[in-house]
């Protein structure tokens, strides 16, 4: 016996594929969408489609953007001699919320993780190295303060320091094992200001 009509079963199935959504939450969301006026579901569907179709990676910094290069890379008021390296596009958002950093970014799209089979080739390290000859004087490694983030920072420092570029790591103000995106703005600010040169 089919518990749900076909289209409802498919909706629940798709929703339950999303991170953090179990079968119960998925069916609650599905029923909510079906009980609300049609416009609610149509707006959501439209927003998903539009975001998916118009947003891509910046060809310079790999951040998510609807224009290429992205707004940050195009911003003439930003310092071009400092690059802050982060793991994910959402880390750029966290950093921008502090309003104190005025340099450029580079998004690695992940962190080194031998267990998950993520080696240097899976990250945007080659693109980062390609940007360095353009007058970059400091690279700030703002990968997450956990095992993968630290390993990635160490790997990058070994690659970049021999090029005669200053390499710094954000300070340990963040709890160990933490993620940048969950840090509040003050903590992130302190971590940035207290950054130390990697030896
Ligand atoms: Zn960019």
CSV table of N, CA and C in Angstrom, one decimal, residues 113-180:
chain,number,residue,atom,x,y,z
A,113,UNK,N,41.8,16.4,3.4
A,113,UNK,CA,41.3,15.3,4.3
A,113,UNK,C,41.6,13.9,3.7
A,114,UNK,N,42.7,13.3,4.1
A,114,UNK,CA,43.1,12.0,3.5
A,114,UNK,C,42.0,11.0,3.7
A,115,UNK,N,41.3,11.1,4.8
A,115,UNK,CA,40.3,10.1,5.1
A,115,UNK,C,39.1,10.1,4.1
A,116,UNK,N,38.8,11.4,3.7
A,116,UNK,CA,37.7,11.5,2.7
A,116,UNK,C,38.2,11.6,1.3
A,117,UNK,N,39.5,11.3,1.2
A,117,UNK,CA,40.1,11.3,-0.2
A,117,UNK,C,40.2,12.7,-0.8
A,118,UNK,N,40.3,13.7,0.0
A,118,UNK,CA,40.4,15.1,-0.5
A,118,UNK,C,41.9,15.5,-0.5
A,119,UNK,N,42.6,15.4,-1.6
A,119,UNK,CA,44.0,15.8,-1.7
A,119,UNK,C,44.0,17.2,-2.3
A,120,UNK,N,45.3,17.7,-2.4
A,120,UNK,CA,45.5,19.1,-2.9
A,120,UNK,C,44.8,19.4,-4.3
A,121,UNK,N,44.7,18.3,-5.1
A,121,UNK,CA,44.2,18.5,-6.5
A,121,UNK,C,42.7,18.8,-6.5
A,122,UNK,N,42.0,18.4,-5.4
A,122,UNK,CA,40.5,18.6,-5.3
A,122,UNK,C,40.2,20.0,-4.8
A,123,UNK,N,41.2,20.7,-4.4
A,123,UNK,CA,41.0,22.1,-3.9
A,123,UNK,C,41.5,23.1,-5.0
A,124,UNK,N,41.2,24.4,-4.8
A,124,UNK,CA,41.6,25.4,-5.8
A,124,UNK,C,43.0,26.0,-5.5
A,125,UNK,N,43.9,25.1,-5.1
A,125,UNK,CA,45.2,25.6,-4.7
A,125,UNK,C,46.0,26.1,-5.9
A,126,UNK,N,45.9,25.4,-7.0
A,126,UNK,CA,46.6,25.9,-8.3
A,126,UNK,C,46.1,27.3,-8.6
A,127,UNK,N,44.8,27.6,-8.5
A,127,UNK,CA,44.3,28.9,-8.8
A,127,UNK,C,44.9,30.0,-7.9
A,128,UNK,N,45.0,29.6,-6.6
A,128,UNK,CA,45.6,30.5,-5.6
A,128,UNK,C,47.0,30.8,-5.9
A,129,UNK,N,47.8,29.8,-6.3
A,129,UNK,CA,49.2,30.0,-6.6
A,129,UNK,C,49.4,30.9,-7.8
A,130,UNK,N,48.5,30.8,-8.7
A,130,UNK,CA,48.5,31.6,-9.9
A,130,UNK,C,48.2,33.1,-9.7
A,131,UNK,N,47.6,33.4,-8.5
A,131,UNK,CA,47.3,34.8,-8.2
A,131,UNK,C,48.4,35.5,-7.5
A,132,UNK,N,49.3,34.7,-6.9
A,132,UNK,CA,50.3,35.3,-6.0
A,132,UNK,C,51.3,36.2,-6.7
A,133,UNK,N,51.7,36.0,-8.0
A,133,UNK,CA,52.7,36.9,-8.6
A,133,UNK,C,52.2,38.3,-8.8
A,134,UNK,N,50.9,38.5,-8.7
A,134,UNK,CA,50.3,39.9,-8.9
A,134,UNK,C,50.4,40.8,-7.7
A,135,UNK,N,51.6,40.9,-7.2
A,135,UNK,CA,51.9,41.9,-6.1
A,135,UNK,C,51.3,41.5,-4.7
A,136,UNK,N,51.1,40.2,-4.5
A,136,UNK,CA,50.5,39.8,-3.2
A,136,UNK,C,51.7,39.8,-2.2
A,137,UNK,N,51.5,40.5,-1.0
A,137,UNK,CA,52.5,40.6,0.0
A,137,UNK,C,52.2,39.7,1.2
A,138,UNK,N,50.9,39.4,1.4
A,138,UNK,CA,50.6,38.6,2.6
A,138,UNK,C,49.4,37.7,2.2
A,139,UNK,N,49.5,36.4,2.6
A,139,UNK,CA,48.4,35.4,2.5
A,139,UNK,C,48.0,35.1,3.9
A,140,UNK,N,46.7,35.3,4.3
A,140,UNK,CA,46.2,35.0,5.6
A,140,UNK,C,45.5,33.7,5.5
A,141,UNK,N,45.9,32.7,6.2
A,141,UNK,CA,45.3,31.4,6.2
A,141,UNK,C,44.2,31.3,7.2
A,142,UNK,N,42.9,31.4,6.8
A,142,UNK,CA,41.8,31.4,7.7
A,142,UNK,C,41.0,30.2,7.5
A,143,UNK,N,41.7,29.1,7.3
A,143,UNK,CA,40.9,27.8,7.3
A,143,UNK,C,40.5,27.5,8.7
A,144,UNK,N,39.5,26.6,8.8
A,144,UNK,CA,38.9,26.3,10.1
A,144,UNK,C,39.9,25.8,11.1
A,145,UNK,N,39.8,26.1,12.4
A,145,UNK,CA,40.7,25.6,13.4
A,145,UNK,C,40.4,24.2,13.8
A,146,UNK,N,40.4,23.3,12.9
A,146,UNK,CA,40.3,21.9,13.2
A,146,UNK,C,41.4,21.1,12.5
A,147,UNK,N,41.3,19.8,12.6
A,147,UNK,CA,42.4,18.9,12.1
A,147,UNK,C,42.6,19.2,10.6
A,148,UNK,N,41.5,19.2,9.8
A,148,UNK,CA,41.7,19.4,8.4
A,148,UNK,C,42.1,20.8,8.0
A,149,UNK,N,41.6,21.8,8.7
A,149,UNK,CA,41.9,23.2,8.4
A,149,UNK,C,43.4,23.5,8.8
A,150,UNK,N,43.8,22.9,9.9
A,150,UNK,CA,45.2,23.1,10.3
A,150,UNK,C,46.2,22.4,9.3
A,151,UNK,N,45.8,21.2,8.9
A,151,UNK,CA,46.7,20.5,7.9
A,151,UNK,C,46.7,21.3,6.6
A,152,UNK,N,45.6,21.8,6.2
A,152,UNK,CA,45.6,22.6,4.9
A,152,UNK,C,46.4,23.9,5.1
A,153,UNK,N,46.4,24.5,6.2
A,153,UNK,CA,47.2,25.8,6.4
A,153,UNK,C,48.6,25.4,6.4
A,154,UNK,N,49.0,24.3,7.0
A,154,UNK,CA,50.4,23.9,7.0
A,154,UNK,C,50.9,23.6,5.6
A,155,UNK,N,50.1,22.9,4.9
A,155,UNK,CA,50.4,22.5,3.5
A,155,UNK,C,50.6,23.8,2.6
A,156,UNK,N,49.7,24.7,2.8
A,156,UNK,CA,49.8,26.0,2.0
A,156,UNK,C,51.0,26.8,2.4
A,157,UNK,N,51.3,26.9,3.7
A,157,UNK,CA,52.4,27.7,4.2
A,157,UNK,C,53.7,27.1,3.6
A,158,UNK,N,53.8,25.8,3.5
A,158,UNK,CA,55.1,25.2,2.9
A,158,UNK,C,55.2,25.5,1.4
A,159,UNK,N,54.1,25.7,0.8
A,159,UNK,CA,54.1,26.0,-0.7
A,159,UNK,C,54.4,27.5,-0.9
A,160,UNK,N,53.8,28.4,-0.1
A,160,UNK,CA,53.8,29.8,-0.4
A,160,UNK,C,55.1,30.5,0.2
A,161,UNK,N,55.5,30.1,1.4
A,161,UNK,CA,56.6,30.8,2.1
A,161,UNK,C,57.9,30.9,1.2
A,162,UNK,N,58.2,29.8,0.6
A,162,UNK,CA,59.4,29.8,-0.3
A,162,UNK,C,59.4,30.9,-1.4
A,163,UNK,N,58.2,31.4,-1.7
A,163,UNK,CA,58.0,32.4,-2.7
A,163,UNK,C,58.3,33.8,-2.2
A,164,UNK,N,58.7,33.8,-0.9
A,164,UNK,CA,59.0,35.1,-0.3
A,164,UNK,C,57.8,36.0,0.1
A,165,UNK,N,56.7,35.3,0.2
A,165,UNK,CA,55.4,36.0,0.6
A,165,UNK,C,55.1,35.7,2.1
A,166,UNK,N,54.7,36.7,2.8
A,166,UNK,CA,54.4,36.6,4.2
A,166,UNK,C,53.2,35.7,4.4
A,167,UNK,N,53.2,34.7,5.2
A,167,UNK,CA,52.1,33.8,5.4
A,167,UNK,C,51.7,33.8,6.9
A,168,UNK,N,50.4,34.2,7.2
A,168,UNK,CA,50.0,34.3,8.5
A,168,UNK,C,48.8,33.3,8.7
A,169,UNK,N,48.6,33.0,10.0
A,169,UNK,CA,47.4,32.1,10.4
A,169,UNK,C,46.6,32.8,11.4
A,170,UNK,N,45.3,32.8,11.2
A,170,UNK,CA,44.4,33.5,12.2
A,170,UNK,C,44.6,32.9,13.6
A,171,UNK,N,44.5,33.8,14.6
A,171,UNK,CA,44.8,33.4,16.0
A,171,UNK,C,43.8,32.4,16.5
A,172,UNK,N,44.2,31.8,17.7
A,172,UNK,CA,43.5,30.7,18.3
A,172,UNK,C,42.4,31.3,19.2
A,173,UNK,N,41.8,32.4,18.8
A,173,UNK,CA,40.7,32.9,19.6
A,173,UNK,C,39.5,32.0,19.5
A,174,UNK,N,39.4,31.3,18.3
A,174,UNK,CA,38.3,30.4,18.1
A,174,UNK,C,38.5,29.1,18.8
A,175,UNK,N,37.4,28.5,19.3
A,175,UNK,CA,37.6,27.2,20.0
A,175,UNK,C,38.1,26.2,19.0
A,176,UNK,N,39.0,25.3,19.6
A,176,UNK,CA,39.6,24.2,18.7
A,176,UNK,C,38.4,23.4,18.1
A,177,UNK,N,38.6,23.0,16.9
A,177,UNK,CA,37.6,22.2,16.2
A,177,UNK,C,36.4,23.0,15.7
A,178,UNK,N,36.5,24.3,15.8
A,178,UNK,CA,35.3,25.2,15.5
A,178,UNK,C,35.3,25.4,14.0
A,179,UNK,N,34.2,26.0,13.6
A,179,UNK,CA,34.0,26.5,12.2
A,179,UNK,C,33.9,28.0,12.2
A,180,UNK,N,34.5,28.6,11.2
A,180,UNK,CA,34.5,30.0,11.0
A,180,UNK,C,33.0,30.6,11.0
